[in-house]
Amino acid sequence: IHTELLTQSKIWCGCGTAFGQPPNTQTCPVCLGMPGSLPVLNRRAFELSMRAALALGCEVAPLSQFERKNYYYPDLPKNYQISQLRKNLAEGGVLEIPLPGGGRKSVRFNNIHLEEDAGKNIHPETPGANYSLVDLNRAGTPLLEIVTEPDLRTADEALAFMETLKAILEYTGVSDCNMHEGRLRFEANISVRKQGDAKLGTKVEIKNLNSMKTVLKCIEAETERQI
């Protein structure tokens, strides 16, 4: 799960995070990745990340560390994303969700870590358009990544999990979770196994889904395809 934190400025610089501003108007040398620019951590982003970790029952690490995740893509001007891997913000934790038929189920968390969002690629759909545009207003927005263990078994359980998690993030003020603005995005990792087998099959990840309805459709379609 990716959720953009409810801060007024980006994670490494003072640029604003308001949605819907004219393209490339909320940028500076830091979030554009200009040579010599130095990032400084947004204190509020770190506080909100810890708030989310505590609300989900995770254990906050006494020492966390940021690293460079290197990859090239047009909406990532630095050619790397500042993220966490070896020393995450928090680990563990459990979220209890209501089951559709009654009762409750526990979903474990692997880790929670803080990183920066990328920009946005815009691909014109006009006939004959052979170019793409890049809007870097979102680049550098504080992004909290929440990773679960493979405890969900059905699309109904996934829906209950998404709804419960969204409610907690909203209630605690960590994020407004406006999915139509991309503030909350889900990445479904789907694998199947034969009945009785202990080992899960090959995992397929479907990334950056900003609609719960779309997540459910992807789970159903990918499960059927793998079977």
Coordinates of C-alpha atoms in Angstrom, one line a residue:
I1 CA 0.0 0.0 0.0
H2 CA 1.2 3.5 -0.9
T3 CA -0.3 6.4 0.9
E4 CA 0.7 10.1 0.5
L5 CA 1.1 11.7 3.9
L6 CA -0.9 14.8 4.9
T7 CA 1.9 17.3 4.9
Q8 CA 1.9 20.8 3.4
S9 CA 5.4 20.4 1.9
K10 CA 7.4 17.6 0.3
I11 CA 9.6 15.2 2.1
W12 CA 13.0 16.6 1.2
C13 CA 12.3 20.3 0.3
G14 CA 9.8 23.1 1.0
C15 CA 7.7 22.8 -2.2
G16 CA 4.0 22.5 -1.7
T17 CA 1.9 19.3 -2.1
A18 CA -1.5 20.7 -3.1
F19 CA -3.3 18.7 -5.7
G20 CA -4.4 20.1 -9.0
Q21 CA -1.8 22.9 -9.4
P22 CA -0.5 23.9 -12.9
P23 CA 2.1 21.3 -14.1
N24 CA 5.6 21.8 -12.9
T25 CA 4.8 24.8 -10.7
Q26 CA 5.6 23.1 -7.4
T27 CA 9.2 22.2 -8.0
C28 CA 12.7 23.3 -7.0
P29 CA 16.3 22.1 -7.5
V30 CA 15.9 19.5 -4.7
C31 CA 12.9 17.7 -6.1
L32 CA 14.1 18.1 -9.6
G33 CA 17.4 16.4 -8.7
M34 CA 19.7 19.2 -9.7
P35 CA 23.4 18.6 -9.1
G36 CA 24.6 19.9 -5.7
S37 CA 21.1 20.1 -4.2
L38 CA 20.9 18.7 -0.6
P39 CA 17.7 17.1 0.8
V40 CA 16.6 17.8 4.3
L41 CA 14.0 15.5 5.9
N42 CA 10.5 16.8 6.6
R43 CA 10.0 16.4 10.4
R44 CA 6.2 16.2 10.0
A45 CA 6.4 13.4 7.5
F46 CA 8.5 11.4 9.9
E47 CA 6.0 12.1 12.7
L48 CA 3.0 11.0 10.6
S49 CA 4.9 7.8 9.6
M50 CA 5.5 6.9 13.2
R51 CA 1.9 7.7 14.0
A52 CA 0.8 5.2 11.4
A53 CA 3.2 2.6 12.6
L54 CA 1.9 2.9 16.2
A55 CA -1.7 2.8 15.1
L56 CA -1.1 -0.5 13.3
G57 CA 0.7 -2.1 16.2
C58 CA 4.2 -2.1 14.6
E59 CA 7.5 -1.8 16.4
V60 CA 9.3 1.4 15.5
A61 CA 13.0 0.9 14.9
P62 CA 15.4 2.8 17.2
L63 CA 17.5 3.5 14.0
S64 CA 16.1 3.9 10.5
Q65 CA 18.1 4.6 7.4
F66 CA 17.4 6.0 3.9
E67 CA 19.0 4.6 0.8
R68 CA 19.0 5.2 -3.0
K69 CA 16.8 2.9 -5.1
N70 CA 18.3 3.4 -8.5
Y71 CA 16.2 3.2 -11.7
Y72 CA 15.6 5.4 -14.7
Y73 CA 12.1 6.6 -15.6
P74 CA 11.1 10.0 -17.0
D75 CA 9.0 10.9 -13.9
L76 CA 12.0 10.4 -11.6
P77 CA 14.4 13.2 -12.4
K78 CA 17.2 12.1 -10.1
N79 CA 17.2 8.6 -11.6
Y80 CA 16.9 7.2 -8.0
Q81 CA 14.3 7.2 -5.4
I82 CA 15.2 7.9 -1.7
S83 CA 13.6 5.0 0.2
Q84 CA 14.3 2.5 3.0
L85 CA 15.2 -1.2 2.8
R86 CA 17.8 -2.5 5.3
K87 CA 16.7 -0.4 8.2
N88 CA 13.0 0.4 7.8
L89 CA 11.0 2.8 10.0
A90 CA 9.0 0.0 11.6
E91 CA 8.3 -3.8 11.4
G92 CA 5.7 -6.3 12.6
G93 CA 2.2 -5.3 13.6
V94 CA -1.2 -6.8 13.0
L95 CA -4.5 -5.5 11.7
E96 CA -7.8 -7.2 12.6
I97 CA -10.4 -7.1 9.8
P98 CA -14.0 -8.2 9.9
L99 CA -14.8 -11.2 7.7
P100 CA -17.8 -11.1 5.3
G101 CA -19.4 -14.2 6.9
G102 CA -18.8 -13.0 10.5
G103 CA -15.8 -13.3 12.7
R104 CA -12.5 -11.6 12.4
K105 CA -9.1 -12.3 10.9
S106 CA -5.6 -11.0 11.7
V107 CA -3.4 -9.6 8.8
R108 CA 0.3 -9.2 9.7
F109 CA 2.5 -6.4 8.5
N110 CA 6.1 -7.1 7.2
N111 CA 7.3 -3.5 7.4
I112 CA 6.4 0.1 7.0
H113 CA 8.9 2.5 5.4
L114 CA 9.1 6.1 4.3
E115 CA 10.0 7.2 0.8
E116 CA 9.3 9.8 -1.8
D117 CA 6.7 9.7 -4.6
A118 CA 7.6 10.0 -8.3
G119 CA 6.1 12.5 -10.7
K120 CA 3.4 11.8 -13.3
N121 CA 3.7 10.8 -16.9
I122 CA 0.9 12.1 -19.2
H123 CA 0.3 10.2 -22.4
P124 CA -2.0 12.2 -24.8
E125 CA -4.7 10.1 -26.4
T126 CA -5.3 12.5 -29.3
P127 CA -4.9 10.8 -32.7
G128 CA -1.3 11.0 -34.0
A129 CA 0.2 12.0 -30.7
N130 CA 3.7 10.4 -30.5
Y131 CA 5.0 12.0 -27.3
S132 CA 4.4 12.0 -23.6
L133 CA 4.4 14.9 -21.0
V134 CA 5.9 14.9 -17.5
D135 CA 4.5 16.7 -14.5
L136 CA 6.9 16.8 -11.6
N137 CA 4.6 18.5 -9.0
R138 CA 4.1 15.1 -7.2
A139 CA 7.8 14.2 -7.3
G140 CA 9.1 14.3 -3.7
T141 CA 5.7 14.0 -2.0
P142 CA 6.1 12.0 1.3
L143 CA 5.0 8.5 0.6
L144 CA 4.4 5.8 3.2
E145 CA 4.7 2.2 2.0
I146 CA 3.0 -0.5 4.0
V147 CA 3.8 -4.1 3.2
T148 CA 1.7 -7.0 4.5
E149 CA 2.5 -10.7 4.9
P150 CA 0.6 -13.1 2.5
D151 CA -2.4 -13.5 4.9
L152 CA -5.3 -12.6 2.6
R153 CA -7.0 -15.5 0.9
T154 CA -9.9 -14.0 -1.0
A155 CA -11.0 -10.8 -2.8
D156 CA -13.6 -10.3 0.0
E157 CA -10.9 -10.4 2.6
A158 CA -8.8 -8.0 0.5
L159 CA -11.7 -5.5 0.4
A160 CA -12.2 -5.7 4.2
F161 CA -8.5 -5.1 4.7
M162 CA -8.4 -2.1 2.3
E163 CA -11.5 -0.5 3.9
T164 CA -10.2 -1.0 7.5
L165 CA -6.8 0.3 6.7
K166 CA -8.2 3.4 4.9
A167 CA -10.4 4.2 7.9
I168 CA -7.4 4.0 10.3
L169 CA -5.2 6.2 8.1
E170 CA -8.0 8.8 7.8
Y171 CA -9.0 8.7 11.5
T172 CA -5.4 9.2 12.6
G173 CA -4.8 12.1 10.2
V174 CA -1.9 10.3 8.5
S175 CA -3.5 10.8 5.0
D176 CA -6.8 12.0 3.5
C177 CA -6.7 8.9 1.3
N178 CA -8.3 10.6 -1.6
M179 CA -8.0 7.8 -4.1
H180 CA -9.1 9.8 -7.1
E181 CA -6.1 12.1 -6.4
G182 CA -3.7 9.1 -6.1
R183 CA -3.3 9.7 -2.3
L184 CA -3.9 6.0 -1.6
R185 CA -2.8 3.3 -4.0
F186 CA -2.8 -0.5 -3.7
E187 CA -0.4 -3.0 -5.2
A188 CA -1.9 -6.5 -5.3
N189 CA 0.6 -9.4 -5.1
I190 CA -1.3 -12.5 -6.2
S191 CA -0.2 -16.2 -6.2
V192 CA -2.1 -19.5 -6.1
R193 CA -1.2 -22.9 -4.8
K194 CA -2.8 -26.3 -5.2
Q195 CA -5.0 -27.4 -2.3
G196 CA -2.8 -29.1 0.3
D197 CA 0.5 -27.6 -0.9
A198 CA 2.4 -25.5 1.6
K199 CA 4.3 -23.4 -0.9
L200 CA 2.7 -20.5 -2.8
G201 CA 3.2 -20.3 -6.6
T202 CA 4.9 -17.6 -8.5
K203 CA 3.8 -14.2 -7.4
V204 CA 2.5 -11.5 -9.8
E205 CA 2.3 -7.9 -8.7
I206 CA -0.2 -5.4 -10.1
K207 CA 1.0 -2.0 -9.3
N208 CA -0.5 1.5 -8.5
L209 CA -4.2 0.7 -8.4
N210 CA -6.2 3.8 -7.1
S211 CA -9.6 2.1 -6.9
M212 CA -10.7 -0.7 -4.6
K213 CA -13.1 -1.9 -7.3
T214 CA -10.2 -2.2 -9.7
V215 CA -8.1 -4.2 -7.1
L216 CA -11.0 -6.7 -6.8
K217 CA -11.2 -7.1 -10.5
C218 CA -7.5 -7.6 -10.8
I219 CA -7.5 -10.2 -8.0
E220 CA -10.3 -12.2 -9.7
A221 CA -8.8 -12.0 -13.2
E222 CA -5.2 -12.8 -12.2
T223 CA -6.3 -15.7 -9.9
E224 CA -8.3 -17.2 -12.7
R225 CA -5.4 -16.7 -15.1
Q226 CA -2.9 -18.4 -12.8
I227 CA -5.2 -21.4 -12.1

